[in-house]
Amino acid sequence: MKFMKLGSRPDTFYTAEAVRSVSSEVSSDLIVQVTGSRYLLHKFPLLSKCLRLQRLCSESPESSQHQIVQLPDFPGGVEAFELCAKFCYGITITISAYNIVAARCAADYLQMTEDVEKGNLIYKLEVFFTSCLLHGWKDAIVTLQSTKAFPLWSEDLGITSRCIEAIASKVLTHPSKVSLSHSYSRRERDDVSCNGAESQRLRPASKGWWAEDMAELGIDLYWRTMMAVKSGGKIPSNLIGEALKIYAARWLPNISRERDFNKQVGSDSDSDSTNETTSKHRLLLETIVSLLPAEKGAVTCSFLLKLLKAANILNASSSSKMELTRRASLQLEEATVRDLLIPSISLANDTVYDVDLVITILEQFMLQGQSPPTSPPRSKLGFERRRSRSAENIDLEFQESRRSSSASHSSKLKVAKLVDGYLQEIARDVNLPLSKFITLAEAIPDFSRLDHDDLYRAIDIYLKAHPDLNKSERKRLCRALDCKKLSVEACMHAAQNEFLPLRVVVQVLFFEQARAAMGGGKVTELPGNIKALLAAHNIDPSRPTAALSTTTSIQAEDQWSVSGFKSPKSKVSTLRMKMAEDELDESDLQSDGLGRSSKFKAFCALPTRPKRMFSGDFLSHCAASTKLHLEGTELEPQMKPPMFF
């Protein structure tokens, strides 16, 4: 830190009976009252340097002994006035970045200009400010911080703007060419001389060396400084984003701890202090959002979603929420399930998490970044195209198009995995409406889910948390489930799941028997009628199914157990039990009046020995029965994948 000493006399100010005086052989003749404090001083040294005191003394009537001057609105209070008074007496004073703003405002108030006396206080302060403080990084930061106590004075005197320009110019300058301290936040020494020369002990600084130091500024000054830095156009957008992340962590320390943040904002909501704190946090958050770089990837999706959580809790403006939602949707593939768990604070919504906000983010993600065509567009006039551009350029365009399409497809695969994990978390909420769960589950395109194990896991959790769902609601819930994409472990669990609709259980058993017939080694090739039936529904039983996903967390009671599921007896008994318990549905009746029990007669008679189960006679019989039921049963038009019974 740089400092300047003025004057050479020792300090002779003292306090007696609540009055500040100065030791002198000459009796005092002036009383100055500053914000409730009284100073017993002398006219000669003060009036010779302060034009304002000259005018006030000339306007006020003289008393027999002391003339009284009132200074009620003095900037900086008694400390700043005493600093100016000591300068008039020639007493040694020390000026640094911590008190120069107060001293400069006080000197301007007293009109201590060069017109009154050469080498007056304003001139000396200006020389020190421009030649030393503005050239030092830490000094400029501290000086700018101190302007907060005198916002109007600092603006009128140009102190604030000059500090901002000095800080921004240093950020925009290459670190190796700037004589700066290493880091103010680490309280290292500022080894910069007053004339700006580089110090021998100067250490190399990283690209983001300025972010932590600027994070000490208040939000108004920070916004102005960051705007000056961004307008320079030399700082990469990712460094701007990292600086904003550091600032948010400094002033919104609980955005990464939702529970503590929610308690801090929600407790004593009626108190004035809490409302004032919430308003300050809201203003700070909205300002950070306005400073976010426009480039995609400048900040992480996790940081954007943390800001969105804070915006939800602080009830930020709708424009800020929309901006954060839009930006998060552009980078949704980078998010984690924990990032999407945004607490719900709506009084009309009893759900734990704000599912509507996640639905909006997902919808915007699906609307943006449509995949380009997988082959280059062909011109109607091919010979003109060949003349205008070479074949090499066309190949380059084609390769770039394929890479772009692959990236978009990859991001949708990641988002599908993310949504299925999110569904597993929110499915435990007993107040989560079925419509919102289905909306999220069906928002993912079919090609984005390579396997449906995670989706089945989420559906299973929801069914257990909502046991009161009727038969129609359970069917709607399972509409997005594709039994062909379930692993063997998932099929085993689904075959014994008493919460699933009967149609889904039958589908699972059918696909499992078809896969077992091809992979069991007992039958080398399926009969022609079975193959025709599978081909009609785009089913390839020879394709191996992906292993059960274990990437998402699940509670212990929701873990799947495969013990006891390997025997066909258990599957058949479960199927018979579900058929017996399931009520007769008019939509499932055939034209001849046969009930459901007769429709599944073939499956009820499944043999218990594995060798006989996969025999050709059984598969032929299964295919014949299946075709018969398909002809007599009207399938649900919205059911995915196709129902066979």
XYZ file of C-alpha atoms in Angstrom:
645
model
C 0.000 0.000 0.000
C 1.272 3.431 -0.920
C 0.981 6.363 1.469
C 1.963 10.047 1.584
C 3.006 12.125 4.599
C 2.297 15.870 4.694
C 3.527 18.308 7.334
C 6.344 18.045 9.856
C 5.012 19.285 13.196
C 3.983 16.842 15.923
C 0.345 16.293 16.733
C -0.787 18.791 19.403
C -4.553 18.196 19.285
C -6.120 17.183 22.577
C -9.579 16.780 24.122
C -10.748 18.701 27.168
C -14.349 18.684 28.438
C -15.685 17.205 25.180
C -13.957 19.930 23.149
C -11.046 19.323 20.794
C -8.319 21.941 20.996
C -4.755 22.481 19.807
C -1.860 23.435 22.066
C -0.638 26.915 21.234
C 0.729 30.028 22.924
C -1.882 32.064 21.044
C -5.385 31.993 22.427
C -8.064 30.473 20.193
C -10.608 32.709 18.501
C -12.675 30.292 16.380
C -15.179 27.581 17.338
C -16.064 25.109 14.595
C -18.985 22.716 15.133
C -18.834 19.564 12.994
C -21.658 16.988 13.282
C -22.107 17.459 17.029
C -18.415 17.911 17.914
C -16.767 21.229 18.855
C -13.268 22.370 17.873
C -11.546 25.293 19.570
C -9.110 26.575 16.917
C -7.452 29.672 15.422
C -8.582 31.716 12.444
C -5.207 32.444 10.941
C -3.980 28.974 9.894
C -7.463 27.832 8.881
C -8.738 30.824 6.964
C -5.472 31.139 5.067
C -6.139 27.793 3.334
C -9.954 27.326 3.484
C -11.988 29.670 1.283
C -15.283 28.385 2.674
C -14.303 29.254 6.254
C -13.328 32.740 5.063
C -16.777 33.312 3.612
C -18.593 31.845 6.647
C -16.616 33.979 9.071
C -17.294 37.090 7.032
C -21.013 36.363 7.014
C -21.397 35.511 10.713
C -21.305 38.259 13.393
C -18.177 38.419 15.513
C -18.489 37.832 19.238
C -16.314 39.362 21.920
C -14.082 36.300 22.224
C -14.872 33.440 19.785
C -16.542 33.349 16.408
C -18.714 30.269 15.857
C -18.973 28.445 12.497
C -21.433 25.592 11.837
C -20.507 22.756 9.450
C -23.450 20.311 9.857
C -23.151 18.402 6.571
C -19.406 17.984 6.487
C -18.361 14.970 4.298
C -16.306 12.439 6.203
C -17.293 13.704 9.641
C -14.884 14.761 12.371
C -12.060 12.524 11.129
C -11.926 14.193 7.732
C -12.249 17.699 9.245
C -9.467 17.084 11.733
C -7.258 15.819 8.897
C -7.769 19.084 7.011
C -7.286 21.161 10.171
C -3.989 19.452 10.971
C -2.803 20.146 7.441
C -3.537 23.835 8.001
C -1.500 23.774 11.212
C 1.374 21.925 9.505
C 0.918 18.836 11.669
C 2.021 15.584 10.076
C -0.817 13.633 8.420
C -0.741 10.342 6.509
C -2.761 9.876 3.303
C -3.412 6.429 1.847
C -5.990 4.650 -0.272
C -8.150 4.148 2.823
C -8.667 7.852 3.624
C -7.891 9.762 0.447
C -11.528 9.846 -0.691
C -12.711 11.307 2.625
C -9.823 13.801 2.662
C -10.474 14.820 -0.956
C -14.192 15.384 -0.343
C -13.471 17.351 2.857
C -10.867 19.495 1.095
C -13.302 20.230 -1.713
C -15.989 21.153 0.841
C -13.612 23.614 2.538
C -12.461 24.875 -0.903
C -8.768 24.322 -0.218
C -7.755 25.191 -3.781
C -4.711 26.730 -5.423
C -6.559 30.031 -5.713
C -6.369 30.394 -1.949
C -2.781 29.242 -1.504
C -0.217 27.501 -3.681
C 0.447 23.876 -2.807
C -2.877 23.556 -1.053
C -4.365 20.244 0.057
C -6.474 19.534 -3.053
C -3.449 19.827 -5.332
C -1.316 17.510 -3.197
C -4.098 14.919 -2.947
C -4.667 14.951 -6.701
C -0.972 14.450 -7.442
C -0.774 11.501 -5.063
C -3.994 9.996 -6.389
C -3.082 10.147 -10.076
C 0.619 9.339 -9.827
C 0.555 6.583 -7.200
C -2.821 5.191 -6.243
C -4.156 4.787 -9.777
C -0.967 2.988 -10.793
C -1.245 0.362 -8.061
C -3.732 -2.492 -8.400
C -4.510 -2.908 -4.720
C -4.569 0.864 -4.130
C -7.042 1.387 -6.959
C -9.313 -1.370 -5.605
C -9.288 0.012 -2.045
C -9.830 3.576 -3.247
C -12.780 2.491 -5.346
C -14.236 0.634 -2.377
C -13.972 3.722 -0.172
C -16.023 5.779 -2.637
C -19.093 3.867 -1.481
C -19.300 6.093 1.627
C -19.371 9.240 -0.538
C -21.150 8.266 -3.749
C -22.280 11.732 -4.880
C -19.062 13.508 -3.949
C -16.967 10.798 -5.583
C -18.963 11.007 -8.791
C -18.744 14.801 -8.967
C -14.989 14.771 -8.327
C -14.419 11.976 -10.880
C -12.790 9.658 -8.361
C -15.091 6.707 -9.085
C -14.789 6.852 -12.866
C -11.011 7.232 -12.788
C -10.632 4.236 -10.461
C -12.842 2.092 -12.685
C -10.882 3.072 -15.786
C -7.585 2.312 -14.055
C -8.776 -1.120 -12.861
C -10.243 -2.067 -16.241
C -7.077 -1.006 -18.090
C -4.979 -3.215 -15.814
C -7.257 -6.204 -16.357
C -7.112 -5.707 -20.119
C -3.322 -5.445 -20.080
C -1.214 -8.578 -20.315
C -0.226 -9.653 -16.780
C 3.487 -9.748 -17.594
C 3.402 -6.058 -18.550
C 1.503 -4.792 -15.531
C 3.169 -3.784 -12.258
C 0.623 -5.225 -9.842
C 0.470 -7.036 -6.556
C -0.112 -10.771 -6.864
C -3.463 -10.854 -5.097
C -5.142 -8.429 -2.754
C -7.439 -11.141 -1.406
C -4.399 -13.081 -0.240
C -3.067 -9.931 1.456
C 0.294 -10.018 -0.258
C 2.401 -6.895 -0.432
C 1.949 -4.450 -3.285
C 5.509 -4.217 -4.526
C 4.910 -1.357 -6.915
C 6.750 1.890 -6.607
C 4.949 5.189 -6.731
C 6.076 5.910 -10.290
C 4.716 2.576 -11.522
C 8.017 0.769 -12.068
C 8.008 -3.004 -11.843
C 9.322 -4.610 -8.688
C 11.969 -7.279 -8.734
C 9.822 -9.401 -6.419
C 6.825 -9.309 -8.742
C 5.480 -12.828 -9.253
C 3.833 -14.024 -12.450
C 0.047 -13.787 -12.296
C -2.495 -16.183 -13.731
C -5.092 -15.191 -16.288
C -7.804 -14.826 -13.658
C -5.724 -13.035 -11.043
C -8.120 -10.078 -10.962
C -11.360 -11.954 -10.221
C -10.891 -12.503 -6.478
C -9.758 -8.924 -5.887
C -12.696 -7.415 -7.754
C -15.077 -9.664 -5.818
C -14.565 -7.382 -2.803
C -16.410 -4.541 -4.554
C -20.047 -3.740 -3.916
C -22.527 -4.754 -6.572
C -22.941 -1.275 -8.104
C -19.224 -0.666 -8.451
C -18.648 -4.253 -9.549
C -21.223 -3.931 -12.317
C -19.650 -0.754 -13.657
C -16.146 -2.208 -13.511
C -17.182 -5.455 -15.208
C -18.944 -3.513 -17.945
C -15.723 -1.583 -18.543
C -13.761 -4.847 -18.661
C -16.232 -6.482 -21.054
C -16.328 -3.440 -23.338
C -12.589 -3.786 -23.845
C -13.204 -6.993 -25.793
C -9.891 -8.596 -24.819
C -10.959 -10.913 -22.008
C -12.310 -14.341 -23.060
C -15.913 -14.985 -22.155
C -15.028 -18.009 -20.036
C -12.822 -15.814 -17.798
C -15.695 -13.349 -17.429
C -17.934 -16.246 -16.444
C -15.403 -17.535 -13.928
C -15.148 -14.064 -12.385
C -18.940 -13.919 -12.010
C -18.899 -17.332 -10.360
C -16.306 -16.132 -7.841
C -18.362 -13.010 -7.118
C -21.558 -15.035 -6.622
C -19.750 -17.380 -4.244
C -18.488 -14.347 -2.302
C -21.849 -12.635 -1.855
C -24.267 -15.551 -2.231
C -22.324 -18.168 -0.278
C -25.307 -20.449 0.230
C -26.323 -20.983 -3.394
C -24.477 -24.302 -3.273
C -26.267 -25.335 -0.077
C -29.964 -25.123 -0.882
C -31.229 -26.101 2.551
C -29.230 -23.470 4.403
C -30.132 -20.868 1.814
C -33.809 -21.726 2.060
C -33.732 -21.523 5.856
C -31.890 -18.209 5.771
C -34.419 -16.639 3.433
C -37.517 -18.344 4.797
C -37.015 -17.726 8.503
C -38.580 -14.605 10.022
C -39.994 -13.620 6.663
C -42.003 -10.794 8.235
C -39.057 -9.019 9.790
C -37.769 -5.868 8.103
C -34.145 -6.935 8.315
C -34.821 -10.212 6.529
C -36.824 -8.480 3.802
C -34.029 -5.974 3.322
C -31.443 -8.747 3.073
C -33.606 -10.615 0.583
C -33.980 -7.474 -1.541
C -30.218 -6.963 -1.588
C -29.618 -10.566 -2.594
C -32.274 -10.299 -5.281
C -30.664 -7.165 -6.738
C -27.257 -8.816 -6.619
C -28.547 -11.927 -8.377
C -30.286 -9.991 -11.135
C -27.148 -7.922 -11.685
C -25.028 -11.058 -12.064
C -27.513 -12.403 -14.608
C -27.253 -9.177 -16.609
C -23.458 -9.558 -16.724
C -23.450 -13.141 -18.045
C -21.570 -13.367 -21.363
C -23.712 -14.098 -24.393
C -21.492 -16.925 -25.625
C -22.596 -20.504 -24.947
C -20.314 -22.283 -22.499
C -19.012 -19.098 -20.884
C -20.386 -20.409 -17.586
C -21.205 -23.971 -16.593
C -24.730 -25.328 -16.596
C -24.315 -26.207 -12.931
C -23.650 -22.548 -12.090
C -26.646 -21.424 -14.149
C -28.928 -23.856 -12.329
C -27.572 -22.734 -8.960
C -28.434 -19.172 -9.905
C -31.869 -20.393 -10.963
C -32.362 -22.038 -7.561
C -31.419 -18.780 -5.860
C -33.710 -16.837 -8.211
C -36.565 -19.160 -7.310
C -35.996 -18.739 -3.585
C -35.444 -14.972 -3.762
C -38.426 -14.469 -6.080
C -36.304 -12.731 -8.699
C -37.815 -11.027 -11.732
C -39.415 -13.179 -14.405
C -36.982 -11.852 -17.003
C -34.012 -13.090 -14.963
C -35.620 -16.507 -14.512
C -36.385 -16.755 -18.219
C -32.828 -15.808 -19.137
C -31.359 -18.406 -16.785
C -33.811 -21.018 -18.049
C -32.885 -20.298 -21.659
C -29.152 -20.451 -20.982
C -29.444 -23.650 -18.936
C -31.400 -25.346 -21.728
C -28.538 -24.687 -24.162
C -26.146 -26.662 -21.946
C -28.522 -29.133 -20.310
C -26.363 -32.141 -21.213
C -23.715 -30.834 -18.762
C -26.074 -30.845 -15.769
C -26.415 -33.450 -13.031
C -29.529 -34.708 -11.282
C -28.615 -32.710 -8.184
C -28.452 -29.532 -10.270
C -32.056 -30.027 -11.390
C -33.444 -30.470 -7.869
C -34.767 -26.915 -7.619
C -36.842 -26.389 -4.450
C -40.444 -25.390 -4.964
C -41.592 -22.316 -3.034
C -45.008 -21.842 -4.616
C -47.816 -21.735 -2.081
C -50.198 -23.344 -4.581
C -47.845 -26.269 -5.181
C -47.199 -28.906 -2.537
C -44.429 -30.669 -4.439
C -40.931 -30.723 -3.004
C -39.225 -29.655 -6.226
C -40.188 -27.216 -8.954
C -40.943 -29.709 -11.711
C -42.560 -27.107 -13.968
C -39.276 -25.239 -14.224
C -37.434 -28.401 -15.268
C -40.143 -29.167 -17.840
C -39.665 -25.697 -19.316
C -35.891 -26.190 -19.493
C -36.322 -29.578 -21.152
C -38.820 -28.248 -23.694
C -36.463 -25.450 -24.684
C -33.605 -27.926 -24.974
C -35.629 -30.074 -27.364
C -36.554 -27.064 -29.488
C -33.013 -25.796 -29.963
C -30.211 -27.368 -31.945
C -32.149 -29.420 -34.475
C -29.906 -32.014 -36.088
C -28.718 -31.094 -39.575
C -29.220 -33.532 -42.460
C -26.906 -36.531 -42.508
C -26.004 -36.032 -46.164
C -25.049 -32.866 -48.056
C -27.941 -31.165 -49.908
C -28.115 -31.882 -53.587
C -28.651 -29.114 -56.077
C -31.131 -29.535 -58.884
C -28.484 -28.276 -61.263
C -25.618 -30.559 -60.400
C -23.285 -29.312 -63.103
C -23.579 -25.717 -61.859
C -22.738 -26.863 -58.337
C -19.648 -28.656 -59.576
C -18.511 -25.555 -61.397
C -19.051 -23.250 -58.413
C -17.350 -25.344 -55.743
C -14.844 -28.135 -55.745
C -15.523 -31.676 -54.547
C -13.178 -31.134 -51.620
C -15.338 -28.326 -50.234
C -18.438 -30.492 -50.568
C -16.776 -33.335 -48.657
C -15.688 -30.900 -45.968
C -19.243 -29.611 -45.575
C -20.545 -33.158 -45.386
C -18.073 -34.152 -42.674
C -18.830 -31.016 -40.660
C -22.554 -31.710 -40.957
C -22.093 -35.273 -39.734
C -20.006 -34.103 -36.751
C -22.623 -31.500 -35.848
C -25.414 -34.064 -36.076
C -23.459 -36.539 -33.959
C -22.868 -33.921 -31.249
C -26.573 -33.072 -31.123
C -27.515 -36.741 -30.915
C -24.948 -37.338 -28.172
C -26.307 -34.462 -26.090
C -29.831 -35.868 -26.322
C -28.604 -39.251 -25.139
C -27.037 -37.581 -22.102
C -30.177 -35.569 -21.409
C -32.310 -38.712 -21.618
C -30.132 -40.349 -18.968
C -30.326 -37.163 -16.895
C -34.122 -36.978 -17.074
C -34.542 -40.628 -16.092
C -32.336 -40.036 -13.059
C -34.340 -36.913 -12.212
C -37.579 -38.892 -12.494
C -36.273 -41.390 -9.952
C -35.652 -38.578 -7.461
C -38.972 -36.786 -7.827
C -40.981 -40.031 -8.027
C -40.703 -40.391 -4.245
C -42.744 -37.191 -3.772
C -46.249 -38.278 -2.787
C -47.644 -34.939 -3.988
C -46.174 -35.179 -7.493
C -49.063 -35.249 -10.008
C -49.114 -38.087 -12.503
C -49.443 -35.655 -15.401
C -46.117 -33.978 -14.630
C -44.309 -37.292 -14.324
C -45.718 -38.444 -17.667
C -44.901 -35.118 -19.338
C -41.258 -35.422 -18.343
C -41.048 -39.100 -19.283
C -42.581 -38.598 -22.724
C -40.616 -35.439 -23.535
C -37.571 -37.576 -24.390
C -37.512 -38.907 -27.986
C -37.568 -42.680 -28.408
C -34.130 -42.823 -30.025
C -32.535 -41.015 -27.048
C -33.162 -43.907 -24.653
C -30.845 -46.763 -25.555
C -32.348 -48.798 -22.719
C -35.380 -48.277 -20.518
C -34.020 -49.675 -17.270
C -33.716 -46.258 -15.614
C -37.188 -45.266 -16.788
C -38.621 -48.514 -15.439
C -36.857 -47.899 -12.155
C -38.485 -44.425 -11.939
C -41.913 -45.879 -12.766
C -41.486 -48.569 -10.135
C -40.596 -45.951 -7.510
C -43.598 -43.819 -8.473
C -45.960 -46.788 -8.275
C -44.712 -47.677 -4.802
C -45.000 -44.061 -3.607
C -48.517 -43.745 -5.089
C -50.305 -47.031 -4.336
C -53.743 -45.456 -4.841
C -53.409 -45.134 -8.623
C -56.237 -46.818 -10.487
C -55.841 -49.170 -13.424
C -56.219 -46.464 -16.064
C -53.611 -44.240 -14.400
C -51.143 -47.099 -14.165
C -51.575 -47.762 -17.864
C -50.936 -44.106 -18.675
C -47.844 -44.165 -16.486
C -46.358 -47.129 -18.369
C -47.177 -45.753 -21.807
C -43.632 -44.491 -22.399
C -42.044 -47.768 -21.312
C -40.645 -49.943 -24.105
C -40.370 -53.537 -22.900
C -38.055 -54.435 -25.795
C -35.373 -52.171 -24.279
C -35.399 -53.720 -20.804
C -32.449 -55.796 -19.643
C -32.813 -59.343 -18.347
C -32.637 -58.160 -14.730
C -35.306 -55.532 -15.372
C -37.545 -58.089 -17.070
C -37.188 -60.430 -14.110
C -38.176 -57.634 -11.748
C -41.073 -56.484 -13.944
C -42.472 -60.020 -14.248
C -42.926 -60.101 -10.468
C -43.972 -56.454 -10.028
C -47.497 -56.475 -8.645
C -47.899 -52.726 -9.224
C -47.506 -52.914 -13.014
C -50.536 -53.188 -15.313
C -51.277 -56.658 -16.658
C -50.533 -55.650 -20.247
C -46.991 -54.626 -19.347
C -46.310 -57.888 -17.500
C -47.536 -59.930 -20.487
C -45.381 -57.894 -22.833
C -42.334 -58.448 -20.654
C -42.920 -62.199 -20.594
C -43.425 -62.354 -24.357
C -40.226 -60.474 -25.180
C -38.274 -62.454 -22.609
C -39.424 -65.789 -24.038
C -38.527 -64.618 -27.546
C -35.015 -63.624 -26.451
C -34.569 -66.835 -24.510
C -35.597 -68.887 -27.544
C -32.838 -67.317 -29.629
C -30.145 -67.218 -26.944
C -30.848 -70.420 -25.021
C -29.260 -72.756 -27.531
C -32.201 -75.188 -27.590
C -33.739 -73.789 -30.778
C -31.406 -72.575 -33.489
C -34.068 -70.655 -35.342
C -37.522 -69.434 -34.492
C -40.462 -70.884 -36.394
C -41.649 -68.870 -39.354
C -44.898 -67.751 -37.745
C -43.046 -66.353 -34.684
C -40.494 -64.571 -36.849
C -43.259 -63.036 -38.951
C -45.053 -61.817 -35.837
C -41.891 -60.253 -34.405
C -40.969 -58.686 -37.737
C -44.403 -57.084 -37.987
C -43.616 -55.173 -34.794
C -39.963 -54.359 -35.622
C -38.618 -56.693 -32.938
C -35.218 -58.303 -33.293
C -34.963 -60.929 -30.513
C -31.412 -61.821 -31.513
C -30.141 -58.364 -30.540
C -28.623 -58.429 -27.038
C -30.155 -56.046 -24.532
C -28.022 -53.533 -22.652
C -27.040 -54.392 -19.111
C -28.896 -52.896 -16.213
C -27.804 -49.356 -15.629
C -26.273 -48.564 -12.281
C -25.424 -44.950 -12.870
C -28.268 -43.537 -10.813
C -28.660 -43.760 -7.080
C -31.652 -45.458 -5.522
C -32.699 -46.201 -1.999
C -32.061 -49.617 -0.489
C -35.699 -50.650 -0.465
C -35.971 -49.908 -4.199
C -33.051 -52.105 -5.247
C -33.933 -54.984 -7.499
C -33.416 -58.515 -6.265
C -33.136 -61.303 -8.821
C -33.293 -64.105 -6.284
C -36.320 -66.276 -6.980
C -36.924 -64.698 -10.398
C -34.994 -67.251 -12.432
C -37.608 -69.928 -12.266
C -40.417 -69.719 -14.853
C -42.750 -70.976 -12.156
C -42.601 -67.637 -10.353
C -43.403 -65.686 -13.500
C -46.339 -67.848 -14.411
C -47.720 -67.786 -10.875
C -47.439 -63.987 -10.802
C -49.168 -63.729 -14.158
C -51.969 -65.999 -12.989
C -52.313 -63.985 -9.780
C -52.492 -60.681 -11.649
C -55.024 -62.085 -14.109
C -57.161 -63.327 -11.244
C -56.952 -60.017 -9.370
C -57.428 -57.786 -12.392
C -60.998 -56.675 -13.045
C -62.674 -57.399 -16.370
C -62.387 -54.398 -18.683
C -64.920 -53.792 -21.437
C -62.233 -52.530 -23.777
C -60.413 -55.872 -23.443
C -63.409 -58.052 -24.400
C -63.393 -59.778 -27.750
C -66.294 -59.756 -30.169
C -67.326 -63.284 -29.154
C -67.675 -62.213 -25.513
C -64.659 -64.063 -24.219
C -63.118 -62.582 -21.061
C -59.486 -61.894 -20.282
C -58.966 -65.256 -18.629
C -59.673 -67.044 -21.876
C -57.474 -64.692 -23.870
C -54.390 -65.607 -21.878
C -55.139 -69.265 -21.587
C -52.018 -70.157 -23.517
C -49.772 -68.188 -21.152
C -51.411 -69.714 -18.111
C -50.423 -73.123 -19.414
C -46.740 -72.260 -19.749
C -44.627 -75.328 -18.961
C -42.317 -75.222 -15.995
C -39.370 -77.112 -17.489
C -37.011 -74.825 -19.436
C -36.313 -77.353 -22.184
C -39.976 -77.797 -22.980
C -40.610 -74.072 -22.615
C -38.435 -73.241 -25.597
C -39.644 -76.052 -27.819
C -40.842 -75.375 -31.305
C -44.344 -76.651 -30.586
C -44.755 -74.184 -27.747
C -43.558 -71.215 -29.805
C -45.846 -72.171 -32.682
C -48.748 -72.455 -30.282
C -47.799 -69.091 -28.728
C -47.681 -67.418 -32.122
C -51.039 -68.843 -33.159
C -52.652 -67.740 -29.906
C -51.052 -64.328 -30.132
C -52.286 -63.755 -33.671
C -55.767 -64.836 -32.654
C -55.813 -62.365 -29.769
C -54.404 -59.575 -31.893
C -57.208 -60.044 -34.409
C -59.880 -59.982 -31.715
C -58.533 -57.273 -29.412
C -58.593 -53.540 -30.039
C -55.223 -52.185 -28.931
C -54.835 -48.911 -27.091
C -53.877 -46.352 -29.797
C -51.454 -44.443 -27.559
C -49.700 -47.445 -26.048
C -45.954 -47.636 -26.749
C -44.561 -50.101 -27.646
C -47.362 -52.074 -29.451
C -49.409 -54.298 -27.170
C -49.860 -57.844 -28.308
C -52.902 -58.851 -26.244
